[in-house]
XYZ file of C-alpha atoms in Angstrom:
496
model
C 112.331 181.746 65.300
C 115.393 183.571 66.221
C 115.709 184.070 69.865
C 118.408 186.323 71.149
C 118.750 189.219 73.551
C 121.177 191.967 74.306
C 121.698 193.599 77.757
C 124.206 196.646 79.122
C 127.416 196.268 78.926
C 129.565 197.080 82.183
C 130.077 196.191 85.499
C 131.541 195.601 88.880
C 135.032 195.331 87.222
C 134.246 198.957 85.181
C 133.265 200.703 88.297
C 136.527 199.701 89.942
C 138.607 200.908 87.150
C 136.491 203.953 87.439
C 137.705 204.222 91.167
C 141.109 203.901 90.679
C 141.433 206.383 88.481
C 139.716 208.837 90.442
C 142.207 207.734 93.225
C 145.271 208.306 91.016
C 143.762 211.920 90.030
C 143.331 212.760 93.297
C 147.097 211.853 94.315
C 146.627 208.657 96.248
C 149.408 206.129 96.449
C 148.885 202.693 93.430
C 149.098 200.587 96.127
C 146.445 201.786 98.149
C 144.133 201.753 94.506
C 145.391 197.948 94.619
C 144.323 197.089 98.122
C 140.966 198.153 97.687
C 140.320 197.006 94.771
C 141.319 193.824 96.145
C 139.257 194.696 99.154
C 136.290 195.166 97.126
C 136.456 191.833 95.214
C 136.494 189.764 98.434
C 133.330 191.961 100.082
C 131.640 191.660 96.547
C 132.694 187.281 96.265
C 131.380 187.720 99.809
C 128.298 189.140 98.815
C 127.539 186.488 95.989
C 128.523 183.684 98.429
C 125.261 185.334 100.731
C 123.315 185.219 96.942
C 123.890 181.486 96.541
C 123.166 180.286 100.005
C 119.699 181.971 99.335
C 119.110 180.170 96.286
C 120.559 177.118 97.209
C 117.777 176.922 100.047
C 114.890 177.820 97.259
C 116.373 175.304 94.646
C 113.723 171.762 94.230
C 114.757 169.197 96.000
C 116.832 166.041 94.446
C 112.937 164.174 94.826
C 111.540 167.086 93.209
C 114.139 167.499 90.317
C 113.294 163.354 89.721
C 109.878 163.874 89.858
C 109.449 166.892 87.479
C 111.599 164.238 85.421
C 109.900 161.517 85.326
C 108.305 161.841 82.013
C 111.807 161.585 80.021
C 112.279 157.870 80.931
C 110.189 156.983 77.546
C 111.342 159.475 75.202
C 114.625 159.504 73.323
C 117.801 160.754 75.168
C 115.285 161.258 77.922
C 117.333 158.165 80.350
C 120.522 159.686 79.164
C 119.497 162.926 80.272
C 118.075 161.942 83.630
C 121.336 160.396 84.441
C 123.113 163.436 83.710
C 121.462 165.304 85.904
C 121.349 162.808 88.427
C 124.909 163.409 88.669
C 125.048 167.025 88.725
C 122.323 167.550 91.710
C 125.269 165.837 93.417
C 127.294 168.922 93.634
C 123.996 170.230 94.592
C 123.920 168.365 97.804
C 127.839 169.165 98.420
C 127.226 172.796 97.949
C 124.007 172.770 100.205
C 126.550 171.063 103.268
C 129.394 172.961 102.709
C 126.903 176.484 102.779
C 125.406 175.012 106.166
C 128.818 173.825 107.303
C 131.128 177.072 106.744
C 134.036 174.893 106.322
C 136.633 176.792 103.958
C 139.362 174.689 103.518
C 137.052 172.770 101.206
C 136.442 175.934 99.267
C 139.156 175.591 96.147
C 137.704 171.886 95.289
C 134.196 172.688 95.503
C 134.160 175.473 93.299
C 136.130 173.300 91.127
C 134.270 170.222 90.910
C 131.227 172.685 90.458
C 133.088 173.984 86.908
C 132.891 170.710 86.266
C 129.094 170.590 86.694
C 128.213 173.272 84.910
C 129.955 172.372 81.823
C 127.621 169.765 82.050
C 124.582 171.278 83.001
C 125.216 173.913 79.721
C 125.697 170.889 77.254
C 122.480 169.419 78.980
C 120.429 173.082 78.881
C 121.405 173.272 74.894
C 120.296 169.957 74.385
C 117.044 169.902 76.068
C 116.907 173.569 74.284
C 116.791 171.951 71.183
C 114.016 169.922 72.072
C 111.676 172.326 72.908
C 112.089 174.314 70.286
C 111.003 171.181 67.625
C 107.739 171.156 65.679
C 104.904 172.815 67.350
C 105.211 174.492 70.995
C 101.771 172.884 71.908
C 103.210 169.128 70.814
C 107.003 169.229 73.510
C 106.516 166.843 76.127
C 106.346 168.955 79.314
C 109.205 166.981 80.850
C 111.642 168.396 78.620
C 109.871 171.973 79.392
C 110.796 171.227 83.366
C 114.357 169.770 82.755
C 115.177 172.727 81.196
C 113.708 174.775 84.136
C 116.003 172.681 86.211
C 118.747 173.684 84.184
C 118.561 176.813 83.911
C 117.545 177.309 87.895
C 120.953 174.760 88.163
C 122.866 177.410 86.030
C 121.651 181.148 87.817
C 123.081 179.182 90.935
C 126.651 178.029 89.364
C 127.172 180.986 87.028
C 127.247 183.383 90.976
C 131.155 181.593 90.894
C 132.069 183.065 88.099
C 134.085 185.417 89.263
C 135.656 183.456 91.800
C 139.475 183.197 91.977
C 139.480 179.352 90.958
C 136.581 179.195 88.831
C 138.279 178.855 84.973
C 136.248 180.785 82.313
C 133.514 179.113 80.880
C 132.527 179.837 77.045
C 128.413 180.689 77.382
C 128.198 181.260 73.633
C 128.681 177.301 73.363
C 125.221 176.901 74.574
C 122.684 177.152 71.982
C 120.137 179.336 74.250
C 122.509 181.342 75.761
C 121.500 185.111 73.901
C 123.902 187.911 75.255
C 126.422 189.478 73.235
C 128.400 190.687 75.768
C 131.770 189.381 76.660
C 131.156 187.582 80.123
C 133.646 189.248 81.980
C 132.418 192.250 81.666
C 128.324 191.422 82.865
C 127.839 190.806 86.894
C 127.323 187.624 88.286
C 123.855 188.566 89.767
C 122.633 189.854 86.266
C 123.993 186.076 84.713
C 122.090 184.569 87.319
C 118.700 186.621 87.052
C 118.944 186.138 82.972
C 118.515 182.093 83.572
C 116.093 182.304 85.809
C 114.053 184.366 83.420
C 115.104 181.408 80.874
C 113.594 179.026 83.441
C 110.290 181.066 83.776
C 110.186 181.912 79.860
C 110.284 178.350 78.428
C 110.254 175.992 81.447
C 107.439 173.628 82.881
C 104.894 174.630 85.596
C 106.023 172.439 88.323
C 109.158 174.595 89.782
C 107.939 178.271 88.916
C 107.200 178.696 92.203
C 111.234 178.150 93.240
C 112.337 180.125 90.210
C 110.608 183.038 91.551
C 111.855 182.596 95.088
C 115.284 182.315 93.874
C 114.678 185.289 91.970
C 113.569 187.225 94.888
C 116.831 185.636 97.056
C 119.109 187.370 94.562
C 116.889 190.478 93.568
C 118.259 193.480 95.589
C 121.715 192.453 95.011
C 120.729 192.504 90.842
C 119.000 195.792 91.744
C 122.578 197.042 93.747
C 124.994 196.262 90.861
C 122.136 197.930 88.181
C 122.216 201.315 90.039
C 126.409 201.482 89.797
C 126.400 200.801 86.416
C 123.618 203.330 85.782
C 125.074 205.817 87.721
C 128.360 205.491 85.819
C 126.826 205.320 82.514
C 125.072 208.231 83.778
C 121.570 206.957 82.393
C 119.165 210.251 81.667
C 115.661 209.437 83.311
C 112.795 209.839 80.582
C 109.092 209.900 80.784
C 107.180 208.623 77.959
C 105.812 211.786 76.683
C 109.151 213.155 75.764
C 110.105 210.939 73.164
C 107.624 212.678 70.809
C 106.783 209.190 68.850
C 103.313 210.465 67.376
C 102.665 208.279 64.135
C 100.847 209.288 61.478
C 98.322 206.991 60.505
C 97.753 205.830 56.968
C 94.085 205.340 58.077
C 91.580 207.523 56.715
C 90.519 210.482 59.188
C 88.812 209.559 62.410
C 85.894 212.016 61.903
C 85.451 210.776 58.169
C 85.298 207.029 59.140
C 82.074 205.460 57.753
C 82.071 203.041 60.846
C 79.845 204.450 63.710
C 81.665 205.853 66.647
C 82.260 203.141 70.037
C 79.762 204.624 73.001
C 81.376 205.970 75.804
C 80.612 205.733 79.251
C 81.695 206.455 82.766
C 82.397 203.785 85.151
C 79.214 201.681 84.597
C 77.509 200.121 87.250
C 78.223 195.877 86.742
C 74.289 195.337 86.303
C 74.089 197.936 83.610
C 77.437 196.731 82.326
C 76.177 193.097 82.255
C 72.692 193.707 80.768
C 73.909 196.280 78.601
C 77.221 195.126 76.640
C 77.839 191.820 77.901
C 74.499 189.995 77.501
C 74.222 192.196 74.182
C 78.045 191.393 73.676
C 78.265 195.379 72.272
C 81.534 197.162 72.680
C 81.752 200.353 74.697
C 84.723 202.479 76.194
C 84.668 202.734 79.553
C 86.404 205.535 81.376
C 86.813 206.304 85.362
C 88.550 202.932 85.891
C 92.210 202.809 84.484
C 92.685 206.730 85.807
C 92.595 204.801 88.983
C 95.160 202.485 89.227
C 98.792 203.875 90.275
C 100.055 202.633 86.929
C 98.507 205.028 84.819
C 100.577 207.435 86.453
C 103.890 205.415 87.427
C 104.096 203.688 83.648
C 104.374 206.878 82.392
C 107.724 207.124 83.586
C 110.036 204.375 81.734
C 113.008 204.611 84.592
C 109.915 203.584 86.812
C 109.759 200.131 84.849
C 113.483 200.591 84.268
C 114.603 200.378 88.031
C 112.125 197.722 88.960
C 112.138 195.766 85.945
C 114.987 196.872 83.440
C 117.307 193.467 84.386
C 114.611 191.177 83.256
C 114.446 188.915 79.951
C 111.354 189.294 77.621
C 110.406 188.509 74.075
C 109.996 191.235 71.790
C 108.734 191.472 68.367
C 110.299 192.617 65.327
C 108.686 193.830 62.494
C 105.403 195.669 61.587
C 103.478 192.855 62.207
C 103.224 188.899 62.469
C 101.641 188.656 59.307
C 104.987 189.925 57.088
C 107.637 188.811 55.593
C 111.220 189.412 58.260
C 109.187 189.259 61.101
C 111.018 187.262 64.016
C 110.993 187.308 67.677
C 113.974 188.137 69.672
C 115.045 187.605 73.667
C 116.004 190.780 74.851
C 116.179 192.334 79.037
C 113.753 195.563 79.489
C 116.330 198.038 79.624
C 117.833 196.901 75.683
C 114.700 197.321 74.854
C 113.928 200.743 76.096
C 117.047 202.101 74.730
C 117.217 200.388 71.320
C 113.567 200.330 70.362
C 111.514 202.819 72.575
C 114.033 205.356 73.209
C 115.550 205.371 70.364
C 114.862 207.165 66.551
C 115.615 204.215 64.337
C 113.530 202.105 61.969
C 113.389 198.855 64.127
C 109.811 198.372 65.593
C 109.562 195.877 68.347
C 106.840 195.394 70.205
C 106.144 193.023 73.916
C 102.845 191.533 72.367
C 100.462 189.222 74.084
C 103.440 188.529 77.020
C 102.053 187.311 80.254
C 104.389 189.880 81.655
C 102.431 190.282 85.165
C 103.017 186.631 86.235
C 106.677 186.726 85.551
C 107.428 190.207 87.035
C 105.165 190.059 90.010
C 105.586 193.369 91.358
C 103.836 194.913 88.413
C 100.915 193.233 89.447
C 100.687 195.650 92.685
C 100.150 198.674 90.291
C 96.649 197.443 88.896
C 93.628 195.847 89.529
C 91.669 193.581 87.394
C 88.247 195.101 86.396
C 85.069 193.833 88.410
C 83.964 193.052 84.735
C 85.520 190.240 83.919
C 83.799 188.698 87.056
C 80.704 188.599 84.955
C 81.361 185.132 83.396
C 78.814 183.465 80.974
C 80.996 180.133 81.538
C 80.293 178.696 84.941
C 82.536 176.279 83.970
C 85.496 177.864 82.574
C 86.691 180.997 84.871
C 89.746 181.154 83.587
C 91.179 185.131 83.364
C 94.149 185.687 81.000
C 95.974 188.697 81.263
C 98.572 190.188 78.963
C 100.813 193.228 78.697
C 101.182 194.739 75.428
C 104.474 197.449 75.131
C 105.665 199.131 72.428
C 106.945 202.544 70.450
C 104.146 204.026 68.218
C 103.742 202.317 64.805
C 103.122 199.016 66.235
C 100.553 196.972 64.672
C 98.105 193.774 65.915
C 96.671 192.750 62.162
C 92.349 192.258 61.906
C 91.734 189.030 63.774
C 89.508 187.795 66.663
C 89.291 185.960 69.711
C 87.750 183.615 71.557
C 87.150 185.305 74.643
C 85.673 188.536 75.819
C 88.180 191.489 76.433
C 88.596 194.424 78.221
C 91.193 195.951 76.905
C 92.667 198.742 79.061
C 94.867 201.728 77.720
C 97.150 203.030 80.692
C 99.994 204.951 78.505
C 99.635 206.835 74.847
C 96.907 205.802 72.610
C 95.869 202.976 70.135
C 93.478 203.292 66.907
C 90.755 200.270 67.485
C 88.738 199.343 64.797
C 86.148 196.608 64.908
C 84.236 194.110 62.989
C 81.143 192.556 63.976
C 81.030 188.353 63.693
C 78.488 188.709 60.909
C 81.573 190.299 58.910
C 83.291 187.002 58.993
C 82.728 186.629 55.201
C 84.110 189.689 53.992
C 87.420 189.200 56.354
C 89.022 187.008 54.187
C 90.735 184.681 57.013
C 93.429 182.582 56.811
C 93.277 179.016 56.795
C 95.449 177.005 58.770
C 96.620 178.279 62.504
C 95.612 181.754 61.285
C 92.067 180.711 61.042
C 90.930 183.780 63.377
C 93.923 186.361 61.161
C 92.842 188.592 57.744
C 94.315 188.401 54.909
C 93.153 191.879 54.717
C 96.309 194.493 55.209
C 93.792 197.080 57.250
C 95.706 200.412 56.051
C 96.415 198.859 52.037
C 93.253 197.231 51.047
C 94.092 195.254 47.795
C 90.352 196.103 46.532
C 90.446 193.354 43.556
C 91.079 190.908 45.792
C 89.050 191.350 48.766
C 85.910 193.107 47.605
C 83.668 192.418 50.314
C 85.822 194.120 52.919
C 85.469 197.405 51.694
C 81.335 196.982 52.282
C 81.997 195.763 55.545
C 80.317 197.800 58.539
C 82.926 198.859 61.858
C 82.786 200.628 64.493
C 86.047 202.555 65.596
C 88.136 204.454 68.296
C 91.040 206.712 69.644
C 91.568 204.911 72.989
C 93.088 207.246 75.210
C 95.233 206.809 78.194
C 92.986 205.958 81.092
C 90.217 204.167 79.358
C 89.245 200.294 78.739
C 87.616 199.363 75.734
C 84.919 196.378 75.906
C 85.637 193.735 72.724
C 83.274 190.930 73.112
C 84.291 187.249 71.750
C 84.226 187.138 68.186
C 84.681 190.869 67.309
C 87.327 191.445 64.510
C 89.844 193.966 65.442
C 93.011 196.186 64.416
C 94.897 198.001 66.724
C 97.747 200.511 66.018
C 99.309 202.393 68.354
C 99.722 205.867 67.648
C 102.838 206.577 70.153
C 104.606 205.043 72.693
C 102.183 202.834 74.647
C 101.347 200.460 77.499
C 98.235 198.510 77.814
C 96.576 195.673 79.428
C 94.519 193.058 77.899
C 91.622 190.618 80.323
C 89.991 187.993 78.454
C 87.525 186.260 80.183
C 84.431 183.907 78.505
């Protein structure tokens, strides 16, 4: 897979060129420009100084680093590794006593020995990087998932000095997962920072998430602060989804001359109907009255919404029609590249933010929705597990004909998606892949190859126009295709 990711280009620096030429116009003295620009740099290597001490405090312990590393001691480079960063945390501790201390006349050799640290931290993240990102995701040790965390956590800490007076330059690019395109100069500290945490969250181990989010959180406003200047420099137009006027014309034949029966609708059933109803029959069935309700069907609407609260954070997109074709790949990109190169914009490039558990890694989303009393209804006592998933894209996007193991309510907050669905007894005539696309089609939904899948075109569905503001029911084991017919934002709850 190729994983990279663009973000805005800009910054702090920009905005005080901006200033100084406004100063000049208006017929202040160069000197005064000088001073405070100077002035600026200091409050701003002030401010980042306030940044680290916060994260510092949130950062695992030197125990805790050890013990999410134990695991490495029997795998290959995994001693070499440990010692590495046994080293490093040093200038950990140093940095912790000289933040609690205040001393400054230490200042110049700290933030030089901790250059020296983070050229060995990067060599160590693109390492461990590569390790990862070997064979199957399902067979990487989990220690080399929660050294990289500690990298990366390591790094959003170190890379707040970069624009310190006596911190040399330091060449990203060099490090295999490092994705912007940018020059580093020209992207804030507090953006750097927030990029590896997301890095850390995106690819590392379970042990430290909880410290990658606080450390997040100790940074967050100050991300959010340096955002706003650039936007309001770049002058950034505020659009709601409707206005992009995405409507895609399905290849599909007309709704109202589908064969397939139409999927009942109801209004916010009762759980005892719902249960003996749909569940217990496992029969699909939209269900309206309870997405309306949730603030985010009306604040998703509004892309500068998700934008200002989210637009500095790293996700993985999809691009290409679907995962199923030839050129597909998978790329690292922050929200706000991807609102302006994919969903804002008129080109050809689809991408989509498919099955991303987007709600655990931006936690303030989470406030905008509730889960649906539904999925409460298990038929597992012994597996409750509830998997949520945020699926975000332009229209045109595609999910081929497969199935799941789980149940699913799957709820439509912005635009609309064409559902169609398959019952299990179709399994014949879906032609699935072998391999780990056992529950995929070979069956391209909107180009049947007749000759070579007959049986599909006998097949029985059922079908739908989900609208914004209703959930559709899919019970475990139900074939479906989704396209989205504009630009859309929903919400998937699987549940057995």
């Amino acid at each position: 897979q190729e994983e990279e990711a663009c973000c805005s280009r800009g910054g702090w620096r920009g905005e005080e060129d901006e200033r100084a030429k406004v100063r000049r116009r208006e017929g202040r003295k160069p000197f005064l420009s000088a001073m405070a620009s100077k002035a600026g740099k200091q409050l701003r290597e002030k401010g980042n100084m306030g940044c680290v001490s916060r994260m510092v405090k949130e950062f695992p312990s030197h125990d805790e680093c050890m013990a999410s590393m134990k695991g490495l001691e029997e795998l290959c480079g995994g001693r070499e590794s440990i010692e590495t960063m046994s080293d490093v945390l040093k200038s950990v501790r140093i940095l912790h006593e000289y933040m609690d201390s205040g001393e400054q006349q230490q200042g110049s050799q700290l933030v030089t020995s901790l250059h020296a640290s983070m050229l060995k931290v990067l060599e160590l993240c693109g390492s461990t990087w590569k390790e990862i990102h070997q064979g199957h995701w399902r067979g990487v040790s989990n220690s080399w998932r929660e050294l990289f965390a500690i990298c990366c956590m390591l790094n959003a800490i170190l890379s707040l000095f970069k624009d310190s007076e006596n911190f040399p330059a330091l060449d990203m690019k060099a490090c295999e997962c490092v994705w912007w395109e940018e020059e580093m100069e020209s992207v804030p500290a507090e953006l750097v920072a927030a990029r590896w945490i997301d890095l850390a969250l995106l690819f590392g181990g379970e042990r430290n998430r909880g410290q990658a989010h606080r450390m997040l959180d100790a940074i967050v406003e100050a991300v959010r602060d340096a955002r706003r200047l650039e936007e309001t420099r770049r002058g950034t137009k505020k659009i709601r989804v409707e206005e992009r006027g995405d409507s895609v014309s399905s290849s599909l034949p007309s709704i109202t001359s589908c064969k397939g029966e139409r999927i009942p609708v109801v209004s916010s059933p009762p759980l005892l109907t719902f249960k003996l109803e749909y569940l217990d029959k496992q029969l699909p069935v939209v269900m309206t009255g309870v997405v309306d309700q949730w603030p985010a069907y009306e604040k998703w609407k509004n892309l500068e919404y998700l934008n200002e609260l989210a637009g500095f954070r790293t996700v993985p997109i999809e691009l290409g029609r679907n995962y199923l074709e030839s050129g597909w790949t998978q790329r690292l990109m922050t929200l706000e590249s991807f609102f302006d190169d994919i969903i804002r914009s008129k080109g050809d490039v689809i991408g989509y933010l498919a099955q991303h558990d987007l709600f655990e890694q931006i936690k303030e989303l989470r406030d905008d929705f509730l889960v649906p009393d539904y999925t409460a209804l298990t038929g597992d006592e012994e597996d409750d597990t509830l998997v949520m998933n945020a699926w975000l894209g332009p229209g045109g996007t595609v999910t081929p004909l497969h199935y799941d193991n789980y149940n699913n309510i799957f709820a439509q907050v912005v635009g609309s998606k064409y559902i169609r669905l398959y019952h299990p007894r179709e399994q014949e005539a879906m032609y699935p892949h072998g391999g780990t696309e056992y529950n995929t089609s070979r069956v391209d939904v909107e180009e049947v190859d007749k000759e070579k899948f007959p049986l599909f075109q006998k097949a029985s569905f059922t079908d739908c126009v989900l609208e914004a503001g209703q959930c559709l029911f899919i019970p475990k084991g139900y074939w479906h295709y989704v396209r989205s017919c504009e630009t859309s934002f929903s919400i998937s709850f699987w549940w057995k």
